[in-house]
């Protein structure tokens, strides 16, 4: 098993995923999970089924935008 960052992160910047928003963060962003990895999606609410594009990936979580 590689010890690099990419091995523990199941998403890549620029990739598109279909997700369901599961929770709302304190800041009001929607939270989706891909293989347990938390993605913050602004402009969504719990229960939304949306297509997202990963914008930024950090070791513990990522940020995505809505794809129309």
JSON list of N, CA and C in Angstrom, two decimals:
[
{"chain": "A", "resi": 1, "resn": "UNK", "atom": "N", "xyz": [0.84, -1.20, 0.00]},
{"chain": "A", "resi": 1, "resn": "UNK", "atom": "CA", "xyz": [0.00, 0.00, 0.00]},
{"chain": "A", "resi": 1, "resn": "UNK", "atom": "C", "xyz": [0.88, 1.25, 0.00]},
{"chain": "A", "resi": 2, "resn": "UNK", "atom": "N", "xyz": [0.55, 2.18, -0.86]},
{"chain": "A", "resi": 2, "resn": "UNK", "atom": "CA", "xyz": [1.32, 3.42, -0.89]},
{"chain": "A", "resi": 2, "resn": "UNK", "atom": "C", "xyz": [0.98, 4.27, 0.32]},
{"chain": "A", "resi": 3, "resn": "UNK", "atom": "N", "xyz": [1.96, 5.00, 0.80]},
{"chain": "A", "resi": 3, "resn": "UNK", "atom": "CA", "xyz": [1.74, 5.89, 1.94]},
{"chain": "A", "resi": 3, "resn": "UNK", "atom": "C", "xyz": [1.39, 7.30, 1.47]},
{"chain": "A", "resi": 4, "resn": "UNK", "atom": "N", "xyz": [1.31, 7.50, 0.17]},
{"chain": "A", "resi": 4, "resn": "UNK", "atom": "CA", "xyz": [1.05, 8.83, -0.37]},
{"chain": "A", "resi": 4, "resn": "UNK", "atom": "C", "xyz": [-0.37, 9.29, -0.13]},
{"chain": "A", "resi": 5, "resn": "UNK", "atom": "N", "xyz": [-0.59, 10.58, -0.26]},
{"chain": "A", "resi": 5, "resn": "UNK", "atom": "CA", "xyz": [-1.89, 11.19, -0.02]},
{"chain": "A", "resi": 5, "resn": "UNK", "atom": "C", "xyz": [-2.98, 10.60, -0.92]},
{"chain": "A", "resi": 6, "resn": "UNK", "atom": "N", "xyz": [-2.62, 10.30, -2.17]},
{"chain": "A", "resi": 6, "resn": "UNK", "atom": "CA", "xyz": [-3.63, 9.88, -3.13]},
{"chain": "A", "resi": 6, "resn": "UNK", "atom": "C", "xyz": [-4.27, 8.54, -2.76]},
{"chain": "A", "resi": 7, "resn": "UNK", "atom": "N", "xyz": [-3.57, 7.71, -2.00]},
{"chain": "A", "resi": 7, "resn": "UNK", "atom": "CA", "xyz": [-4.11, 6.39, -1.67]},
{"chain": "A", "resi": 7, "resn": "UNK", "atom": "C", "xyz": [-5.31, 6.49, -0.74]},
{"chain": "A", "resi": 8, "resn": "UNK", "atom": "N", "xyz": [-5.38, 7.52, 0.10]},
{"chain": "A", "resi": 8, "resn": "UNK", "atom": "CA", "xyz": [-6.46, 7.62, 1.07]},
{"chain": "A", "resi": 8, "resn": "UNK", "atom": "C", "xyz": [-7.60, 8.51, 0.58]},
{"chain": "A", "resi": 9, "resn": "UNK", "atom": "N", "xyz": [-7.43, 9.17, -0.54]},
{"chain": "A", "resi": 9, "resn": "UNK", "atom": "CA", "xyz": [-8.43, 10.10, -1.05]},
{"chain": "A", "resi": 9, "resn": "UNK", "atom": "C", "xyz": [-9.08, 9.49, -2.29]},
{"chain": "A", "resi": 10, "resn": "UNK", "atom": "N", "xyz": [-10.42, 9.22, -2.22]},
{"chain": "A", "resi": 10, "resn": "UNK", "atom": "CA", "xyz": [-11.07, 8.51, -3.33]},
{"chain": "A", "resi": 10, "resn": "UNK", "atom": "C", "xyz": [-11.53, 9.41, -4.48]},
{"chain": "A", "resi": 11, "resn": "UNK", "atom": "N", "xyz": [-11.23, 10.69, -4.42]},
{"chain": "A", "resi": 11, "resn": "UNK", "atom": "CA", "xyz": [-11.66, 11.61, -5.48]},
{"chain": "A", "resi": 11, "resn": "UNK", "atom": "C", "xyz": [-10.46, 12.34, -6.05]},
{"chain": "A", "resi": 12, "resn": "UNK", "atom": "N", "xyz": [-10.65, 12.91, -7.26]},
{"chain": "A", "resi": 12, "resn": "UNK", "atom": "CA", "xyz": [-9.60, 13.71, -7.88]},
{"chain": "A", "resi": 12, "resn": "UNK", "atom": "C", "xyz": [-10.16, 15.04, -8.32]},
{"chain": "A", "resi": 13, "resn": "UNK", "atom": "N", "xyz": [-9.33, 16.08, -8.24]},
{"chain": "A", "resi": 13, "resn": "UNK", "atom": "CA", "xyz": [-9.75, 17.40, -8.71]},
{"chain": "A", "resi": 13, "resn": "UNK", "atom": "C", "xyz": [-10.10, 17.32, -10.19]},
{"chain": "A", "resi": 14, "resn": "UNK", "atom": "N", "xyz": [-11.23, 17.95, -10.55]},
{"chain": "A", "resi": 14, "resn": "UNK", "atom": "CA", "xyz": [-11.65, 17.97, -11.93]},
{"chain": "A", "resi": 14, "resn": "UNK", "atom": "C", "xyz": [-12.60, 16.84, -12.29]},
{"chain": "A", "resi": 15, "resn": "UNK", "atom": "N", "xyz": [-12.70, 15.82, -11.45]},
{"chain": "A", "resi": 15, "resn": "UNK", "atom": "CA", "xyz": [-13.60, 14.70, -11.71]},
{"chain": "A", "resi": 15, "resn": "UNK", "atom": "C", "xyz": [-15.03, 15.08, -11.35]},
{"chain": "A", "resi": 16, "resn": "UNK", "atom": "N", "xyz": [-15.99, 14.41, -12.02]},
{"chain": "A", "resi": 16, "resn": "UNK", "atom": "CA", "xyz": [-17.41, 14.67, -11.80]},
{"chain": "A", "resi": 16, "resn": "UNK", "atom": "C", "xyz": [-18.05, 13.43, -11.17]},
{"chain": "A", "resi": 17, "resn": "UNK", "atom": "N", "xyz": [-18.90, 13.66, -10.17]},
{"chain": "A", "resi": 17, "resn": "UNK", "atom": "CA", "xyz": [-19.56, 12.56, -9.46]},
{"chain": "A", "resi": 17, "resn": "UNK", "atom": "C", "xyz": [-21.03, 12.89, -9.25]},
{"chain": "A", "resi": 18, "resn": "UNK", "atom": "N", "xyz": [-21.86, 11.86, -9.23]},
{"chain": "A", "resi": 18, "resn": "UNK", "atom": "CA", "xyz": [-23.26, 12.01, -8.82]},
{"chain": "A", "resi": 18, "resn": "UNK", "atom": "C", "xyz": [-23.36, 11.63, -7.36]},
{"chain": "A", "resi": 19, "resn": "UNK", "atom": "N", "xyz": [-23.89, 12.54, -6.55]},
{"chain": "A", "resi": 19, "resn": "UNK", "atom": "CA", "xyz": [-23.93, 12.32, -5.09]},
{"chain": "A", "resi": 19, "resn": "UNK", "atom": "C", "xyz": [-25.28, 12.76, -4.53]},
{"chain": "A", "resi": 20, "resn": "UNK", "atom": "N", "xyz": [-25.56, 12.30, -3.32]},
{"chain": "A", "resi": 20, "resn": "UNK", "atom": "CA", "xyz": [-26.70, 12.79, -2.54]},
{"chain": "A", "resi": 20, "resn": "UNK", "atom": "C", "xyz": [-26.15, 13.58, -1.36]},
{"chain": "A", "resi": 21, "resn": "UNK", "atom": "N", "xyz": [-26.68, 14.78, -1.17]},
{"chain": "A", "resi": 21, "resn": "UNK", "atom": "CA", "xyz": [-26.24, 15.61, -0.04]},
{"chain": "A", "resi": 21, "resn": "UNK", "atom": "C", "xyz": [-26.84, 15.01, 1.23]},
{"chain": "A", "resi": 22, "resn": "UNK", "atom": "N", "xyz": [-25.98, 14.71, 2.20]},
{"chain": "A", "resi": 22, "resn": "UNK", "atom": "CA", "xyz": [-26.41, 13.98, 3.39]},
{"chain": "A", "resi": 22, "resn": "UNK", "atom": "C", "xyz": [-26.61, 14.89, 4.60]},
{"chain": "A", "resi": 23, "resn": "UNK", "atom": "N", "xyz": [-25.85, 15.94, 4.70]},
{"chain": "A", "resi": 23, "resn": "UNK", "atom": "CA", "xyz": [-25.88, 16.82, 5.86]},
{"chain": "A", "resi": 23, "resn": "UNK", "atom": "C", "xyz": [-25.62, 18.25, 5.43]},
{"chain": "A", "resi": 24, "resn": "UNK", "atom": "N", "xyz": [-25.78, 19.16, 6.40]},
{"chain": "A", "resi": 24, "resn": "UNK", "atom": "CA", "xyz": [-25.44, 20.56, 6.17]},
{"chain": "A", "resi": 24, "resn": "UNK", "atom": "C", "xyz": [-24.37, 20.96, 7.18]},
{"chain": "A", "resi": 25, "resn": "UNK", "atom": "N", "xyz": [-23.31, 21.59, 6.67]},
{"chain": "A", "resi": 25, "resn": "UNK", "atom": "CA", "xyz": [-22.23, 22.06, 7.55]},
{"chain": "A", "resi": 25, "resn": "UNK", "atom": "C", "xyz": [-22.68, 23.31, 8.30]},
{"chain": "A", "resi": 26, "resn": "UNK", "atom": "N", "xyz": [-21.94, 23.65, 9.35]},
{"chain": "A", "resi": 26, "resn": "UNK", "atom": "CA", "xyz": [-22.26, 24.85, 10.14]},
{"chain": "A", "resi": 26, "resn": "UNK", "atom": "C", "xyz": [-22.29, 26.10, 9.27]},
{"chain": "A", "resi": 27, "resn": "UNK", "atom": "N", "xyz": [-21.44, 26.13, 8.23]},
{"chain": "A", "resi": 27, "resn": "UNK", "atom": "CA", "xyz": [-21.39, 27.30, 7.35]},
{"chain": "A", "resi": 27, "resn": "UNK", "atom": "C", "xyz": [-22.53, 27.30, 6.34]},
{"chain": "A", "resi": 28, "resn": "UNK", "atom": "N", "xyz": [-23.33, 26.22, 6.32]},
{"chain": "A", "resi": 28, "resn": "UNK", "atom": "CA", "xyz": [-24.47, 26.16, 5.41]},
{"chain": "A", "resi": 28, "resn": "UNK", "atom": "C", "xyz": [-24.21, 25.39, 4.13]},
{"chain": "A", "resi": 29, "resn": "UNK", "atom": "N", "xyz": [-22.99, 24.93, 3.92]},
{"chain": "A", "resi": 29, "resn": "UNK", "atom": "CA", "xyz": [-22.69, 24.13, 2.73]},
{"chain": "A", "resi": 29, "resn": "UNK", "atom": "C", "xyz": [-23.25, 22.73, 2.89]},
{"chain": "A", "resi": 30, "resn": "UNK", "atom": "N", "xyz": [-23.66, 22.13, 1.78]},
{"chain": "A", "resi": 30, "resn": "UNK", "atom": "CA", "xyz": [-24.07, 20.74, 1.81]},
{"chain": "A", "resi": 30, "resn": "UNK", "atom": "C", "xyz": [-22.86, 19.84, 1.97]},
{"chain": "A", "resi": 31, "resn": "UNK", "atom": "N", "xyz": [-23.09, 18.67, 2.57]},
{"chain": "A", "resi": 31, "resn": "UNK", "atom": "CA", "xyz": [-22.03, 17.69, 2.76]},
{"chain": "A", "resi": 31, "resn": "UNK", "atom": "C", "xyz": [-22.42, 16.41, 2.04]},
{"chain": "A", "resi": 32, "resn": "UNK", "atom": "N", "xyz": [-21.56, 15.97, 1.13]},
{"chain": "A", "resi": 32, "resn": "UNK", "atom": "CA", "xyz": [-21.72, 14.66, 0.49]},
{"chain": "A", "resi": 32, "resn": "UNK", "atom": "C", "xyz": [-20.53, 13.81, 0.92]},
{"chain": "A", "resi": 33, "resn": "UNK", "atom": "N", "xyz": [-20.70, 12.48, 0.80]},
{"chain": "A", "resi": 33, "resn": "UNK", "atom": "CA", "xyz": [-19.58, 11.59, 1.10]},
{"chain": "A", "resi": 33, "resn": "UNK", "atom": "C", "xyz": [-19.37, 10.64, -0.07]},
{"chain": "A", "resi": 34, "resn": "UNK", "atom": "N", "xyz": [-18.12, 10.47, -0.46]},
{"chain": "A", "resi": 34, "resn": "UNK", "atom": "CA", "xyz": [-17.74, 9.51, -1.49]},
{"chain": "A", "resi": 34, "resn": "UNK", "atom": "C", "xyz": [-16.77, 8.55, -0.82]},
{"chain": "A", "resi": 35, "resn": "UNK", "atom": "N", "xyz": [-17.20, 7.30, -0.66]},
{"chain": "A", "resi": 35, "resn": "UNK", "atom": "CA", "xyz": [-16.42, 6.28, 0.05]},
{"chain": "A", "resi": 35, "resn": "UNK", "atom": "C", "xyz": [-16.01, 6.80, 1.43]},
{"chain": "A", "resi": 36, "resn": "UNK", "atom": "N", "xyz": [-16.90, 7.54, 2.08]},
{"chain": "A", "resi": 36, "resn": "UNK", "atom": "CA", "xyz": [-16.63, 8.07, 3.42]},
{"chain": "A", "resi": 36, "resn": "UNK", "atom": "C", "xyz": [-15.88, 9.38, 3.44]},
{"chain": "A", "resi": 37, "resn": "UNK", "atom": "N", "xyz": [-15.37, 9.82, 2.28]},
{"chain": "A", "resi": 37, "resn": "UNK", "atom": "CA", "xyz": [-14.60, 11.07, 2.19]},
{"chain": "A", "resi": 37, "resn": "UNK", "atom": "C", "xyz": [-15.56, 12.24, 2.08]},
{"chain": "A", "resi": 38, "resn": "UNK", "atom": "N", "xyz": [-15.41, 13.23, 2.95]},
{"chain": "A", "resi": 38, "resn": "UNK", "atom": "CA", "xyz": [-16.35, 14.36, 3.02]},
{"chain": "A", "resi": 38, "resn": "UNK", "atom": "C", "xyz": [-16.06, 15.37, 1.92]},
{"chain": "A", "resi": 39, "resn": "UNK", "atom": "N", "xyz": [-17.13, 15.75, 1.22]},
{"chain": "A", "resi": 39, "resn": "UNK", "atom": "CA", "xyz": [-17.06, 16.79, 0.18]},
{"chain": "A", "resi": 39, "resn": "UNK", "atom": "C", "xyz": [-18.05, 17.89, 0.55]},
{"chain": "A", "resi": 40, "resn": "UNK", "atom": "N", "xyz": [-17.59, 19.13, 0.62]},
{"chain": "A", "resi": 40, "resn": "UNK", "atom": "CA", "xyz": [-18.46, 20.28, 0.86]},
{"chain": "A", "resi": 40, "resn": "UNK", "atom": "C", "xyz": [-18.95, 20.82, -0.47]},
{"chain": "A", "resi": 41, "resn": "UNK", "atom": "N", "xyz": [-20.27, 21.01, -0.56]},
{"chain": "A", "resi": 41, "resn": "UNK", "atom": "CA", "xyz": [-20.88, 21.47, -1.82]},
{"chain": "A", "resi": 41, "resn": "UNK", "atom": "C", "xyz": [-21.76, 22.68, -1.53]},
{"chain": "A", "resi": 42, "resn": "UNK", "atom": "N", "xyz": [-21.28, 23.90, -1.78]},
{"chain": "A", "resi": 42, "resn": "UNK", "atom": "CA", "xyz": [-22.08, 25.10, -1.53]},
{"chain": "A", "resi": 42, "resn": "UNK", "atom": "C", "xyz": [-23.35, 25.11, -2.37]},
{"chain": "A", "resi": 43, "resn": "UNK", "atom": "N", "xyz": [-24.40, 25.72, -1.83]},
{"chain": "A", "resi": 43, "resn": "UNK", "atom": "CA", "xyz": [-25.63, 25.92, -2.59]},
{"chain": "A", "resi": 43, "resn": "UNK", "atom": "C", "xyz": [-26.53, 24.69, -2.66]},
{"chain": "A", "resi": 44, "resn": "UNK", "atom": "N", "xyz": [-26.33, 23.74, -1.76]},
{"chain": "A", "resi": 44, "resn": "UNK", "atom": "CA", "xyz": [-27.16, 22.55, -1.75]},
{"chain": "A", "resi": 44, "resn": "UNK", "atom": "C", "xyz": [-27.78, 22.37, -0.38]},
{"chain": "A", "resi": 45, "resn": "UNK", "atom": "N", "xyz": [-28.78, 21.46, -0.32]},
{"chain": "A", "resi": 45, "resn": "UNK", "atom": "CA", "xyz": [-29.39, 21.15, 0.97]},
{"chain": "A", "resi": 45, "resn": "UNK", "atom": "C", "xyz": [-29.53, 19.65, 1.12]},
{"chain": "A", "resi": 46, "resn": "UNK", "atom": "N", "xyz": [-29.72, 19.20, 2.35]},
{"chain": "A", "resi": 46, "resn": "UNK", "atom": "CA", "xyz": [-29.80, 17.76, 2.64]},
{"chain": "A", "resi": 46, "resn": "UNK", "atom": "C", "xyz": [-30.89, 17.12, 1.77]},
{"chain": "A", "resi": 47, "resn": "UNK", "atom": "N", "xyz": [-30.57, 15.98, 1.19]},
{"chain": "A", "resi": 47, "resn": "UNK", "atom": "CA", "xyz": [-31.52, 15.26, 0.36]},
{"chain": "A", "resi": 47, "resn": "UNK", "atom": "C", "xyz": [-31.39, 15.56, -1.12]},
{"chain": "A", "resi": 48, "resn": "UNK", "atom": "N", "xyz": [-30.66, 16.63, -1.48]},
{"chain": "A", "resi": 48, "resn": "UNK", "atom": "CA", "xyz": [-30.47, 16.94, -2.90]},
{"chain": "A", "resi": 48, "resn": "UNK", "atom": "C", "xyz": [-29.65, 15.84, -3.57]},
{"chain": "A", "resi": 49, "resn": "UNK", "atom": "N", "xyz": [-30.08, 15.42, -4.76]},
{"chain": "A", "resi": 49, "resn": "UNK", "atom": "CA", "xyz": [-29.27, 14.51, -5.59]},
{"chain": "A", "resi": 49, "resn": "UNK", "atom": "C", "xyz": [-28.68, 15.36, -6.70]},
{"chain": "A", "resi": 50, "resn": "UNK", "atom": "N", "xyz": [-27.37, 15.50, -6.68]},
{"chain": "A", "resi": 50, "resn": "UNK", "atom": "CA", "xyz": [-26.72, 16.48, -7.56]},
{"chain": "A", "resi": 50, "resn": "UNK", "atom": "C", "xyz": [-25.50, 15.87, -8.23]},
{"chain": "A", "resi": 51, "resn": "UNK", "atom": "N", "xyz": [-25.09, 16.50, -9.33]},
{"chain": "A", "resi": 51, "resn": "UNK", "atom": "CA", "xyz": [-23.82, 16.17, -10.00]},
{"chain": "A", "resi": 51, "resn": "UNK", "atom": "C", "xyz": [-22.84, 17.27, -9.59]},
{"chain": "A", "resi": 52, "resn": "UNK", "atom": "N", "xyz": [-21.68, 16.83, -9.13]},
{"chain": "A", "resi": 52, "resn": "UNK", "atom": "CA", "xyz": [-20.68, 17.78, -8.64]},
{"chain": "A", "resi": 52, "resn": "UNK", "atom": "C", "xyz": [-19.35, 17.59, -9.36]},
{"chain": "A", "resi": 53, "resn": "UNK", "atom": "N", "xyz": [-18.58, 18.68, -9.40]},
{"chain": "A", "resi": 53, "resn": "UNK", "atom": "CA", "xyz": [-17.21, 18.63, -9.91]},
{"chain": "A", "resi": 53, "resn": "UNK", "atom": "C", "xyz": [-16.28, 18.97, -8.76]},
{"chain": "A", "resi": 54, "resn": "UNK", "atom": "N", "xyz": [-15.30, 18.11, -8.53]},
{"chain": "A", "resi": 54, "resn": "UNK", "atom": "CA", "xyz": [-14.35, 18.33, -7.44]},
{"chain": "A", "resi": 54, "resn": "UNK", "atom": "C", "xyz": [-13.44, 19.50, -7.81]},
{"chain": "A", "resi": 55, "resn": "UNK", "atom": "N", "xyz": [-13.41, 20.51, -6.94]},
{"chain": "A", "resi": 55, "resn": "UNK", "atom": "CA", "xyz": [-12.61, 21.71, -7.20]},
{"chain": "A", "resi": 55, "resn": "UNK", "atom": "C", "xyz": [-11.28, 21.69, -6.44]},
{"chain": "A", "resi": 56, "resn": "UNK", "atom": "N", "xyz": [-11.32, 21.18, -5.19]},
{"chain": "A", "resi": 56, "resn": "UNK", "atom": "CA", "xyz": [-10.12, 21.22, -4.34]},
{"chain": "A", "resi": 56, "resn": "UNK", "atom": "C", "xyz": [-10.14, 20.01, -3.43]},
{"chain": "A", "resi": 57, "resn": "UNK", "atom": "N", "xyz": [-9.02, 19.32, -3.34]},
{"chain": "A", "resi": 57, "resn": "UNK", "atom": "CA", "xyz": [-8.92, 18.14, -2.49]},
{"chain": "A", "resi": 57, "resn": "UNK", "atom": "C", "xyz": [-7.85, 18.39, -1.43]},
{"chain": "A", "resi": 58, "resn": "UNK", "atom": "N", "xyz": [-8.25, 18.24, -0.17]},
{"chain": "A", "resi": 58, "resn": "UNK", "atom": "CA", "xyz": [-7.34, 18.33, 0.97]},
{"chain": "A", "resi": 58, "resn": "UNK", "atom": "C", "xyz": [-7.24, 16.94, 1.60]},
{"chain": "A", "resi": 59, "resn": "UNK", "atom": "N", "xyz": [-6.31, 16.72, 2.52]},
{"chain": "A", "resi": 59, "resn": "UNK", "atom": "CA", "xyz": [-6.13, 15.37, 3.06]},
{"chain": "A", "resi": 59, "resn": "UNK", "atom": "C", "xyz": [-7.39, 14.80, 3.72]},
{"chain": "A", "resi": 60, "resn": "UNK", "atom": "N", "xyz": [-8.19, 15.63, 4.39]},
{"chain": "A", "resi": 60, "resn": "UNK", "atom": "CA", "xyz": [-9.32, 15.11, 5.15]},
{"chain": "A", "resi": 60, "resn": "UNK", "atom": "C", "xyz": [-10.69, 15.38, 4.50]},
{"chain": "A", "resi": 61, "resn": "UNK", "atom": "N", "xyz": [-10.75, 16.31, 3.57]},
{"chain": "A", "resi": 61, "resn": "UNK", "atom": "CA", "xyz": [-12.02, 16.65, 2.94]},
{"chain": "A", "resi": 61, "resn": "UNK", "atom": "C", "xyz": [-11.75, 17.39, 1.63]},
{"chain": "A", "resi": 62, "resn": "UNK", "atom": "N", "xyz": [-12.83, 17.62, 0.87]},
{"chain": "A", "resi": 62, "resn": "UNK", "atom": "CA", "xyz": [-12.69, 18.32, -0.39]},
{"chain": "A", "resi": 62, "resn": "UNK", "atom": "C", "xyz": [-13.83, 19.31, -0.60]},
{"chain": "A", "resi": 63, "resn": "UNK", "atom": "N", "xyz": [-13.70, 20.09, -1.66]},
{"chain": "A", "resi": 63, "resn": "UNK", "atom": "CA", "xyz": [-14.72, 21.07, -2.02]},
{"chain": "A", "resi": 63, "resn": "UNK", "atom": "C", "xyz": [-15.13, 20.82, -3.47]},
{"chain": "A", "resi": 64, "resn": "UNK", "atom": "N", "xyz": [-16.42, 20.97, -3.74]},
{"chain": "A", "resi": 64, "resn": "UNK", "atom": "CA", "xyz": [-16.92, 20.75, -5.10]},
{"chain": "A", "resi": 64, "resn": "UNK", "atom": "C", "xyz": [-17.93, 21.83, -5.46]},
{"chain": "A", "resi": 65, "resn": "UNK", "atom": "N", "xyz": [-18.18, 21.95, -6.77]},
{"chain": "A", "resi": 65, "resn": "UNK", "atom": "CA", "xyz": [-19.21, 22.87, -7.24]},
{"chain": "A", "resi": 65, "resn": "UNK", "atom": "C", "xyz": [-20.27, 22.06, -7.99]},
{"chain": "A", "resi": 66, "resn": "UNK", "atom": "N", "xyz": [-21.45, 22.64, -8.11]},
{"chain": "A", "resi": 66, "resn": "UNK", "atom": "CA", "xyz": [-22.53, 21.99, -8.85]},
{"chain": "A", "resi": 66, "resn": "UNK", "atom": "C", "xyz": [-22.26, 22.03, -10.33]},
{"chain": "A", "resi": 67, "resn": "UNK", "atom": "N", "xyz": [-22.59, 20.94, -11.01]},
{"chain": "A", "resi": 67, "resn": "UNK", "atom": "CA", "xyz": [-22.51, 20.87, -12.47]},
{"chain": "A", "resi": 67, "resn": "UNK", "atom": "C", "xyz": [-23.94, 20.88, -12.99]},
{"chain": "A", "resi": 68, "resn": "UNK", "atom": "N", "xyz": [-24.22, 21.78, -13.92]},
{"chain": "A", "resi": 68, "resn": "UNK", "atom": "CA", "xyz": [-25.58, 21.86, -14.46]},
{"chain": "A", "resi": 68, "resn": "UNK", "atom": "C", "xyz": [-25.80, 20.81, -15.52]}
]
